[in-house]
Coordinates of C-alpha atoms in Angstrom, one line a residue:
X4 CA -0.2 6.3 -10.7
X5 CA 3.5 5.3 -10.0
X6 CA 6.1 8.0 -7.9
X7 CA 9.8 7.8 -8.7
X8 CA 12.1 8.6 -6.4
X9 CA 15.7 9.3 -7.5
X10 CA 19.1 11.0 -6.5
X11 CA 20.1 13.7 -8.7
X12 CA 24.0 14.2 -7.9
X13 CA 25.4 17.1 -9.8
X14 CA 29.1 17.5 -10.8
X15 CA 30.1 20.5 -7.9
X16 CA 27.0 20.5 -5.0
X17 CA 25.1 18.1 -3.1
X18 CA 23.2 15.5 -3.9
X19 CA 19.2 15.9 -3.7
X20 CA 16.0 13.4 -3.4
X21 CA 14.5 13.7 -6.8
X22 CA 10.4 12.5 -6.8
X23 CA 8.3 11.9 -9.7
X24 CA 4.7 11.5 -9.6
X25 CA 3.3 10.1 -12.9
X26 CA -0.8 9.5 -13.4
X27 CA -2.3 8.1 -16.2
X28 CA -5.9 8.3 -16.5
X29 CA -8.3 7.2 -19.3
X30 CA -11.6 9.2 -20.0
X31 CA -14.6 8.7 -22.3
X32 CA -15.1 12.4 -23.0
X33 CA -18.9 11.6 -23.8
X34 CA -19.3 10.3 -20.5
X35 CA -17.7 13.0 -18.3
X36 CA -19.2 15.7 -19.7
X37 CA -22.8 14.2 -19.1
X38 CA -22.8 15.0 -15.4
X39 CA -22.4 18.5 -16.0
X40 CA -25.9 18.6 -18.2
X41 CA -27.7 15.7 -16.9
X42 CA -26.5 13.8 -13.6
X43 CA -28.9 10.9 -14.3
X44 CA -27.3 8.2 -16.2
X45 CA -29.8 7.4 -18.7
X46 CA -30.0 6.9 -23.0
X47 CA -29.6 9.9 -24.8
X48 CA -33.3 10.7 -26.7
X49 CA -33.6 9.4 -29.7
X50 CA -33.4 12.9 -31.4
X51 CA -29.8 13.6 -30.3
X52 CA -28.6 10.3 -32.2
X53 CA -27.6 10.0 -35.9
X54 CA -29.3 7.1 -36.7
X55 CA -28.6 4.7 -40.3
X56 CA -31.4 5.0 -42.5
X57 CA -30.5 2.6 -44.7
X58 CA -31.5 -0.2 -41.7
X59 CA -34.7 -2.2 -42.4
X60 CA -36.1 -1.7 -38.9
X61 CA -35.2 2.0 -38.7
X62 CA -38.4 3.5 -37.2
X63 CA -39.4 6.4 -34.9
X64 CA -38.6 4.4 -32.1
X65 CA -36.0 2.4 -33.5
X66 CA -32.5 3.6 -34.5
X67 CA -29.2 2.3 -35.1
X68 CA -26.7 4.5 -34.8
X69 CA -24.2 5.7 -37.3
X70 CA -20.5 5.2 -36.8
X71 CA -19.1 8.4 -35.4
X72 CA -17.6 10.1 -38.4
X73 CA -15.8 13.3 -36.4
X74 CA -13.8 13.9 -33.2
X75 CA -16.2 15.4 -30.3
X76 CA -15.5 19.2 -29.3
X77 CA -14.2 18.8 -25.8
X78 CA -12.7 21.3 -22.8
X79 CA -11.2 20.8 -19.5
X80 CA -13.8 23.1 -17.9
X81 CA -16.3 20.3 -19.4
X82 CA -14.4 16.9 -18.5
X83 CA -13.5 18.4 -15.2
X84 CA -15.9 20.7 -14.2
X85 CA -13.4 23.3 -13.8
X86 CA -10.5 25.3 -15.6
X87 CA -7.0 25.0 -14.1
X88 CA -6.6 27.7 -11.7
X89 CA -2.8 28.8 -11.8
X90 CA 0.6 27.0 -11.6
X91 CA 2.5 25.5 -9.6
X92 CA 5.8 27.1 -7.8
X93 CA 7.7 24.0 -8.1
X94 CA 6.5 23.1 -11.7
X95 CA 9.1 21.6 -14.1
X96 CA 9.3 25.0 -16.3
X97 CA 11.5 26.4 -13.5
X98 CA 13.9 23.6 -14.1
X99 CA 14.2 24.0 -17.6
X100 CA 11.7 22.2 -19.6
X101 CA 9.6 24.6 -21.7
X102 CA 5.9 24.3 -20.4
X103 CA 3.3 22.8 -18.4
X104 CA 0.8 21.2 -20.2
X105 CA 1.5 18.9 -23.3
X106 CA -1.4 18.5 -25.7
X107 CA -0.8 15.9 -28.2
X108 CA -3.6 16.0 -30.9
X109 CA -3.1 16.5 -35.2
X110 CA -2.0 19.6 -35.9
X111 CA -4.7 19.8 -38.4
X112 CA -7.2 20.2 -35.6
X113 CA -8.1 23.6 -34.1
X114 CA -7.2 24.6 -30.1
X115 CA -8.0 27.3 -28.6
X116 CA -7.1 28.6 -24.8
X117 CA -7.7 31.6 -22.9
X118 CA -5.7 34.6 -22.9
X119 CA -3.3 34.0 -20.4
X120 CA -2.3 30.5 -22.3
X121 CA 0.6 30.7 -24.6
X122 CA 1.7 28.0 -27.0
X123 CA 5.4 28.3 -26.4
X124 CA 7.4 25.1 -28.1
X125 CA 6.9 21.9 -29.8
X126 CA 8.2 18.7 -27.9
X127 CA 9.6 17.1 -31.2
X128 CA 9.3 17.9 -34.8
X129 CA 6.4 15.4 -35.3
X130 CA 3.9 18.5 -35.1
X131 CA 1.3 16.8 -32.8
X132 CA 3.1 18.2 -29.8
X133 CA 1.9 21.2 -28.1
X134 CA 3.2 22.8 -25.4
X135 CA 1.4 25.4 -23.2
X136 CA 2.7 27.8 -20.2
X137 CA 0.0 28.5 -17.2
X138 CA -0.7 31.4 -15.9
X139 CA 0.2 32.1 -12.3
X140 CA -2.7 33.3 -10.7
X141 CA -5.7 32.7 -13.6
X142 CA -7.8 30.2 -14.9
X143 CA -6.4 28.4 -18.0
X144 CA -9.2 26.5 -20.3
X145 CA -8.5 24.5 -22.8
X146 CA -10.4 24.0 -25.9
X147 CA -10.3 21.6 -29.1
X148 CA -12.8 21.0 -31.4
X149 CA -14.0 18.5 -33.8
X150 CA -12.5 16.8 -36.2
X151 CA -12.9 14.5 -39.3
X152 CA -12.1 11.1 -38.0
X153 CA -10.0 9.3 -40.6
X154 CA -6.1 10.4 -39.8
X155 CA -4.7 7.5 -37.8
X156 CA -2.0 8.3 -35.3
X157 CA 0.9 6.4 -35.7
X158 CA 2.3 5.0 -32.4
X159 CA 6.0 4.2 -31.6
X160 CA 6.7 0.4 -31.4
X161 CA 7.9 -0.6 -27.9
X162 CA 11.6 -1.3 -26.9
X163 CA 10.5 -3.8 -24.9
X164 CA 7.7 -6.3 -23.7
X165 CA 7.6 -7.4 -20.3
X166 CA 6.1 -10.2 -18.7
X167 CA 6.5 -11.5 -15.1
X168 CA 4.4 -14.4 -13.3
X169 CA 4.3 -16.6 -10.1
X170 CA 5.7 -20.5 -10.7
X171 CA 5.4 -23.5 -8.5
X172 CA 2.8 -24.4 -6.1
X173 CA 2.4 -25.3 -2.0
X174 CA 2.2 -23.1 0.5
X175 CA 6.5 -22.7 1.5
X176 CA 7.8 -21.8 -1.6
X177 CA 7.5 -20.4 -4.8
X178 CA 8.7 -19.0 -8.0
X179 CA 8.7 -15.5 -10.0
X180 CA 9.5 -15.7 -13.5
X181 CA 9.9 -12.5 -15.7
X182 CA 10.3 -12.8 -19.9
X183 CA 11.6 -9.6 -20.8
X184 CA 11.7 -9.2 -25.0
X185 CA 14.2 -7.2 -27.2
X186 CA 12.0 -6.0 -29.6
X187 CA 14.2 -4.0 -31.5
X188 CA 16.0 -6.2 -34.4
X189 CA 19.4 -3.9 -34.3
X190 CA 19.6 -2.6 -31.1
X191 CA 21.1 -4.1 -28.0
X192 CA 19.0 -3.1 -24.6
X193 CA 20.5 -2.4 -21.4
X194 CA 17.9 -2.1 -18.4
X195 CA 17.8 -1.9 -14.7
X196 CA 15.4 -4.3 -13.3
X197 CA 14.1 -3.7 -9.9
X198 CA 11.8 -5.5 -7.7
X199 CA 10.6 -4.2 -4.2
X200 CA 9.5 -7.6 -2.2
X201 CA 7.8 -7.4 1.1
X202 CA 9.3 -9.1 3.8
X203 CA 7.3 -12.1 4.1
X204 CA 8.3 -13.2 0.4
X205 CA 12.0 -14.1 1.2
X206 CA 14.3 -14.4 -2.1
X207 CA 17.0 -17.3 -2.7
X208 CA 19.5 -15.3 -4.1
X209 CA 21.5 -18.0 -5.1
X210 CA 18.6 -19.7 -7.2
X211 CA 18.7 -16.5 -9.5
X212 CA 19.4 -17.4 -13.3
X213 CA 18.7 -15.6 -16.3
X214 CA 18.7 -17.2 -19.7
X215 CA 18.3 -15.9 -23.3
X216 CA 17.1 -17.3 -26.4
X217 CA 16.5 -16.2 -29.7
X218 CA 15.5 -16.9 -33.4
X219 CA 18.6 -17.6 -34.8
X220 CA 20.2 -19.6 -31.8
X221 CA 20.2 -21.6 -28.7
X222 CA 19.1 -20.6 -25.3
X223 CA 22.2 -19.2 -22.9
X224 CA 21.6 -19.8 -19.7
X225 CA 23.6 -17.7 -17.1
X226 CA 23.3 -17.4 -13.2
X227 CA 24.7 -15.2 -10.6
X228 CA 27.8 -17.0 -10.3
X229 CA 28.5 -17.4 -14.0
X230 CA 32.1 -15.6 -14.5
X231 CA 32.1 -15.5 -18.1
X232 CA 31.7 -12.2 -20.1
X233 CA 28.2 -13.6 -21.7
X234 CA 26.3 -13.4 -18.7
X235 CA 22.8 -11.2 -18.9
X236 CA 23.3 -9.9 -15.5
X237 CA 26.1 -7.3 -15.6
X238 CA 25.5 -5.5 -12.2
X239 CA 23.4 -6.4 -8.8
X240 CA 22.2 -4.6 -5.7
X241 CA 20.5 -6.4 -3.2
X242 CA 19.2 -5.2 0.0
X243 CA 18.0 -8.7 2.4
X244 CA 14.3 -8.1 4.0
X245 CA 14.4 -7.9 8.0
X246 CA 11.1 -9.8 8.9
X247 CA 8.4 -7.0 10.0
X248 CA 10.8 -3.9 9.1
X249 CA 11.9 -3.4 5.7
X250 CA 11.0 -5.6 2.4
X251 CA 13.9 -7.4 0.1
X252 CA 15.1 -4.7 -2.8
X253 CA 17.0 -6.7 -6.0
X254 CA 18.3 -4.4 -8.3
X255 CA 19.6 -5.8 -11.7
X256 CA 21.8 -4.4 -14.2
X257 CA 20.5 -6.6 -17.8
X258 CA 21.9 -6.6 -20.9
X259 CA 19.3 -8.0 -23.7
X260 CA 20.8 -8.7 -26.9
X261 CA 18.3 -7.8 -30.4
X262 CA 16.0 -10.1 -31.0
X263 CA 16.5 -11.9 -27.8
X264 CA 14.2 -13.0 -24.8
X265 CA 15.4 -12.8 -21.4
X266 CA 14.1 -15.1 -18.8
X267 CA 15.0 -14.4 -15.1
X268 CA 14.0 -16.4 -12.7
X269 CA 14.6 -17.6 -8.6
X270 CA 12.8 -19.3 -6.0
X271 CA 11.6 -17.9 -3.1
X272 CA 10.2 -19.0 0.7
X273 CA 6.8 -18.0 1.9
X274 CA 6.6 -16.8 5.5
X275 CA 4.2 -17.6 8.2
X276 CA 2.2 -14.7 9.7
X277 CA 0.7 -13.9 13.4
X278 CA -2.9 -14.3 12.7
X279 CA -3.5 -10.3 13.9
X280 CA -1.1 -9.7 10.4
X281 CA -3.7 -11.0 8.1
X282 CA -6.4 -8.5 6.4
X283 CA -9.9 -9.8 6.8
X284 CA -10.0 -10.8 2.9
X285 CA -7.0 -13.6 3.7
X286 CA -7.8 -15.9 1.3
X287 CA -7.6 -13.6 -1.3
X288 CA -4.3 -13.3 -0.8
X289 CA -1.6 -10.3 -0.9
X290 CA -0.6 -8.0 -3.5
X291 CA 3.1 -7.8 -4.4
X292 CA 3.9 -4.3 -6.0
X293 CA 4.9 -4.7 -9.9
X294 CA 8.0 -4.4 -11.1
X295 CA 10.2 -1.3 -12.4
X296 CA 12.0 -1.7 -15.4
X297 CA 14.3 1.4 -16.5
X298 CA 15.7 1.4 -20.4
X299 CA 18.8 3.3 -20.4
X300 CA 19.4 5.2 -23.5
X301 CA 20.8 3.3 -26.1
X302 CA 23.8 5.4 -26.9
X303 CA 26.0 6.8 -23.5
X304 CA 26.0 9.7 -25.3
X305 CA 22.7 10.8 -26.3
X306 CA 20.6 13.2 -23.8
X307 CA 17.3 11.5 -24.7
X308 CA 15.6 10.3 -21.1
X309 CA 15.5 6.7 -20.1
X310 CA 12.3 5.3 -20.5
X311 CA 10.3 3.1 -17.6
X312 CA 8.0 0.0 -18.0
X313 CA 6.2 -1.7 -15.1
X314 CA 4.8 -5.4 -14.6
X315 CA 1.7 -6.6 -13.9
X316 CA 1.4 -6.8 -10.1
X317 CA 1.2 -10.2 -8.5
X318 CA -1.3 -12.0 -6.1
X319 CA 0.7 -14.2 -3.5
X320 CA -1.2 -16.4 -1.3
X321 CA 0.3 -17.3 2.2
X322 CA -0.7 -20.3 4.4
X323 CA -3.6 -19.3 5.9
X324 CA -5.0 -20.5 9.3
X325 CA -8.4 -21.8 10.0
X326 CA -9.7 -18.8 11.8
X327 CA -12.8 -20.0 13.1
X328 CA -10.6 -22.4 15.5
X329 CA -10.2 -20.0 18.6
X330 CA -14.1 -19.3 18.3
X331 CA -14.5 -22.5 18.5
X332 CA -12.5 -23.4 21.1
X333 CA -13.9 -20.7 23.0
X334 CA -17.1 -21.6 23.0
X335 CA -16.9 -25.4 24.1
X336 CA -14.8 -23.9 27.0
X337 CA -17.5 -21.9 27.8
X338 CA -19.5 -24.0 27.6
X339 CA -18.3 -26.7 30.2
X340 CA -17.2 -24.0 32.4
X341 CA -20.4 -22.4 32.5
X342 CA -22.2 -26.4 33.0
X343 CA -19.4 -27.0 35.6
X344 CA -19.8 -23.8 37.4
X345 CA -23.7 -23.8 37.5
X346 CA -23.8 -27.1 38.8
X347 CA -21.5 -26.5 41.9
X348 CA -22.8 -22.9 42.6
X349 CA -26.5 -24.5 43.2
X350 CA -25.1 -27.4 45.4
X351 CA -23.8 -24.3 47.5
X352 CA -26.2 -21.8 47.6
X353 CA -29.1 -23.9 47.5
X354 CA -30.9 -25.3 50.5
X355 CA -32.7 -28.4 49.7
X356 CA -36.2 -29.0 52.4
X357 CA -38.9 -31.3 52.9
X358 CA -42.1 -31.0 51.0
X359 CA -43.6 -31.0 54.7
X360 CA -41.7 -27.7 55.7
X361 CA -43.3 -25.6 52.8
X362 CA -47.4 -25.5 52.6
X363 CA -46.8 -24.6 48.7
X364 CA -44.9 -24.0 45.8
X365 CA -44.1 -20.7 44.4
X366 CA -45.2 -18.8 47.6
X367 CA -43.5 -15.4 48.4
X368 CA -41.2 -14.3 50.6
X369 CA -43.7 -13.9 53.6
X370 CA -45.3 -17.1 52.9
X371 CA -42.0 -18.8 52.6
X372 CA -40.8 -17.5 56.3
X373 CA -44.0 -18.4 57.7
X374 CA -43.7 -22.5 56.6
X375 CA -39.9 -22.4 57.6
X376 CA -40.6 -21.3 60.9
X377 CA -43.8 -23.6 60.9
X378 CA -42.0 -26.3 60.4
X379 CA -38.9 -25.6 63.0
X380 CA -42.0 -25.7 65.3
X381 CA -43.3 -29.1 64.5
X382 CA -39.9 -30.6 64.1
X383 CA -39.2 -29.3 68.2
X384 CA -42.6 -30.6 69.0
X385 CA -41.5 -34.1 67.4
X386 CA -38.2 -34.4 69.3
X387 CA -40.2 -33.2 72.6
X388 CA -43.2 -35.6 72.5
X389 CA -40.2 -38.5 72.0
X390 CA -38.8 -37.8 75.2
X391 CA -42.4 -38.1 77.3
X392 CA -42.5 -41.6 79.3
X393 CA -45.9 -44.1 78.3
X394 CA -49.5 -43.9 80.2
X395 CA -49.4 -45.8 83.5
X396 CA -51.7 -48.7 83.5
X397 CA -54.3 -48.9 86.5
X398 CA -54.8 -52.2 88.3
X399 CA -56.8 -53.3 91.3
X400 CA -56.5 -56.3 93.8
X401 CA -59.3 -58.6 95.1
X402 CA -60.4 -58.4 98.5
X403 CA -58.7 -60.7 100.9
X404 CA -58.7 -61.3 104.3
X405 CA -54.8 -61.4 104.2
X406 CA -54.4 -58.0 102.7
X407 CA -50.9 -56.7 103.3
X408 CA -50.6 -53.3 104.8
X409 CA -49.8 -50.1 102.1
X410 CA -46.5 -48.4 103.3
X411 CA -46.5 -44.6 103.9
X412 CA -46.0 -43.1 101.0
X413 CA -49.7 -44.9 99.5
X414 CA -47.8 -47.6 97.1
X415 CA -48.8 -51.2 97.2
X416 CA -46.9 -54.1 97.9
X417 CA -44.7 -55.8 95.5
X418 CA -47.2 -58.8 96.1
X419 CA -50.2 -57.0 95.7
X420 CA -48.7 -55.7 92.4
X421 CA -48.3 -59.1 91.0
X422 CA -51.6 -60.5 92.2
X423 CA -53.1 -57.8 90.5
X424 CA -51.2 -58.5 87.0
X425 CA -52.1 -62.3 87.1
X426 CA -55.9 -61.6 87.7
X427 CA -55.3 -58.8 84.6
X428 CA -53.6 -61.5 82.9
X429 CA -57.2 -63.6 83.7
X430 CA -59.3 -61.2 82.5
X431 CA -60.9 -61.3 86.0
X432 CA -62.0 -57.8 87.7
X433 CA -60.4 -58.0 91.2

């Protein structure tokens, strides 16, 4: 599918955005139609298959089929599933061209389309071109049906081959090259070559050279600065990238002589992304879009149209980043944090008691009060029975005629006293 978009600037009136959708699409007709009889994919039986006789192992349940010797019938009700139901307002037969749908087939081969179809004009005198008109509000259906195979189209040799690749290597620079080849041995070519970069890929402008060669001579080489008439690049637009806005457009006005190959080349810088930028396939890398090669008529004065070629499209790879990193990191932070954490969180929550306090382990809540207060208890019982003075010792004195009289208050002598230790002392009763 490509869409061109172009200015279209008559002589007396304003200019106007002209777009051009394009899509080509290749069918096998066999294929297609199948989904409308049988939606299974499977083999077609053995009965519905010309098979070679001629083969050795040809059997009932063997067959080699025959080469296809005519055209299959085909419709667009049976490739699509569906006629075309009516036209469209802004189709191109209001404009001036003289149809809508182009059916390009021998004329030898029968067509048929409903009523409301009309084949109106032949796009060039070749007589394979058929042109049809759609109805506005009806179903159009077209029909062709088999033919002999054995007439061979002839198709029209290219102006011009195009080839266009990445050079160099490392992850901050690279290189396009494009070989564009004159394939025409009279005619000169005179394109426009334009490339639409994204704005990560960032051009050298001044690295752009194109050089030519061919058969009969040596290579020219020519680069953007070359003032000599000889140069290949007559004409350039260029349009810088701004990063994270708008790509880099290079337009180029060429001029390829017969026989020639042109070979333009430049460097260009790769840029470094944000790691959100990258798709989750990053080491695939990124797609850069093909480019658009227009082939202006070859005479200023014919009114054929100029005909467009596109490149291959291109795979860049960027510098990628190890993305696993931040995971990484995040996790051995985590990790200490959480090790860090727990550890000073139990020093300050936790009440650390001795095995004495608590009559078991794993005890409830209930049980758990009862041996904390059981053991305030006994620790106040401890500190009291400390503070209590020793057991008086009880002593008795020998009778004597000199016995010293007791004093009021029933305490004995300080004499009586010791006499009483030393016969203690003695192990004498007194």
């Amino acid at each position: 599918m490509a869409v061109d978009v172009r200015s279209n600037c008559p002589d007396h009136g304003e200019c106007q955005i002209e777009i051009e959708q394009t899509v080509d699409m290749v069918l096998d007709i066999e294929r297609s139609m199948r989904p409308a009889k049988d939606p299974i994919p499977r083999p077609p039986p053995i009965a519905d298959i010309s098979c070679n006789t001629t083969k050795s192992y040809n059997a009932e349940d063997t067959c080699f089929p025959e080469d296809r010797v005519e055209e299959r019938p085909w419709s667009l009700k049976e490739i699509f599933g569906r006629p075309i139901r009516g036209s469209c307002p802004l189709s191109n037969s209001a404009k001036g061209y003289p149809g809508d749908v182009e059916l390009i087939v021998p004329s030898s081969r029968k067509v048929s389309t409903d009523v409301f179809g009309r084949d109106i004009a032949a796009k060039s005198t070749t007589s394979i071109s058929r042109i049809y008109q759609l109805p506005e509000s009806a179903d159009f259906d077209l029909r062709v049906f088999s033919h002999p195979i054995g007439q061979e189209l002839s198709l029209d040799v290219p102006l011009l081959s195009a080839d266009r690749t990445f050079t160099g290597y490392g992850q901050e620079r690279g290189g396009v090259q494009s070989v564009l080849t004159n394939l025409s041995p009279t005619e000169t070519l005179e394109i426009v070559y334009l490339e639409s970069l994204p704005w990560f890929m960032k051009p050298y402008l001044h690295t752009l050279n194109a050089a030519i060669s061919s058969t009969s001579g040596s290579p020219q080489s020519s680069s953007l600065h070359d003032k000599t008439g000889s140069s290949a690049i007559k004409d350039i637009l260029y349009r810088p990238a701004l990063d994270r806005q708008r790509g880099t457009h290079l337009e180029l006005r060429l001029q390829i002589p017969p026989g020639s190959t042109l070979t333009l080349t430049y460097y260009f810088e790769k840029a470094i992304l944000r790691y959100t930028e990258y798709p989750p396939d990053a080491n695939r890398g990124f797609d850069v879009a093909p480019a658009v090669i227009r082939i202006l008529p070859l005479h200023s004065s014919s009114s054929s149209e100029s005909t467009y070629l596109r490149t291959t499209s291109l795979l860049l790879p960027l510098p990628t980043p190890d993305f696993s990193m931040p995971y990484n990191v995040i996790i051995l932070t985590s990790t200490v944090i959480a090790m860090g954490f727990g550890s000073i969180f139990n020093l300050i929550t936790r009440r650390f008691v001795g095995a004495d306090e608590v009559d078991g382990v794993g005890m409830g809540l209930l049980g758990g009060l009862k041996g904390r207060i059981r053991g305030r208890v006994q620790g106040m019982l401890a500190k009291l029975g400390g503070k209590e003075q020793p057991a008086k010792k009880t002593t008795s004195t020998a009778q004597s005629p000199e016995v010293e009289p007791e004093d009021t208050n029933g305490i004995s002598t300080g004499q009586d006293a010791m006499a009483g230790n030393g016969l203690a002392r003695r192990g004498l009763k007194p």
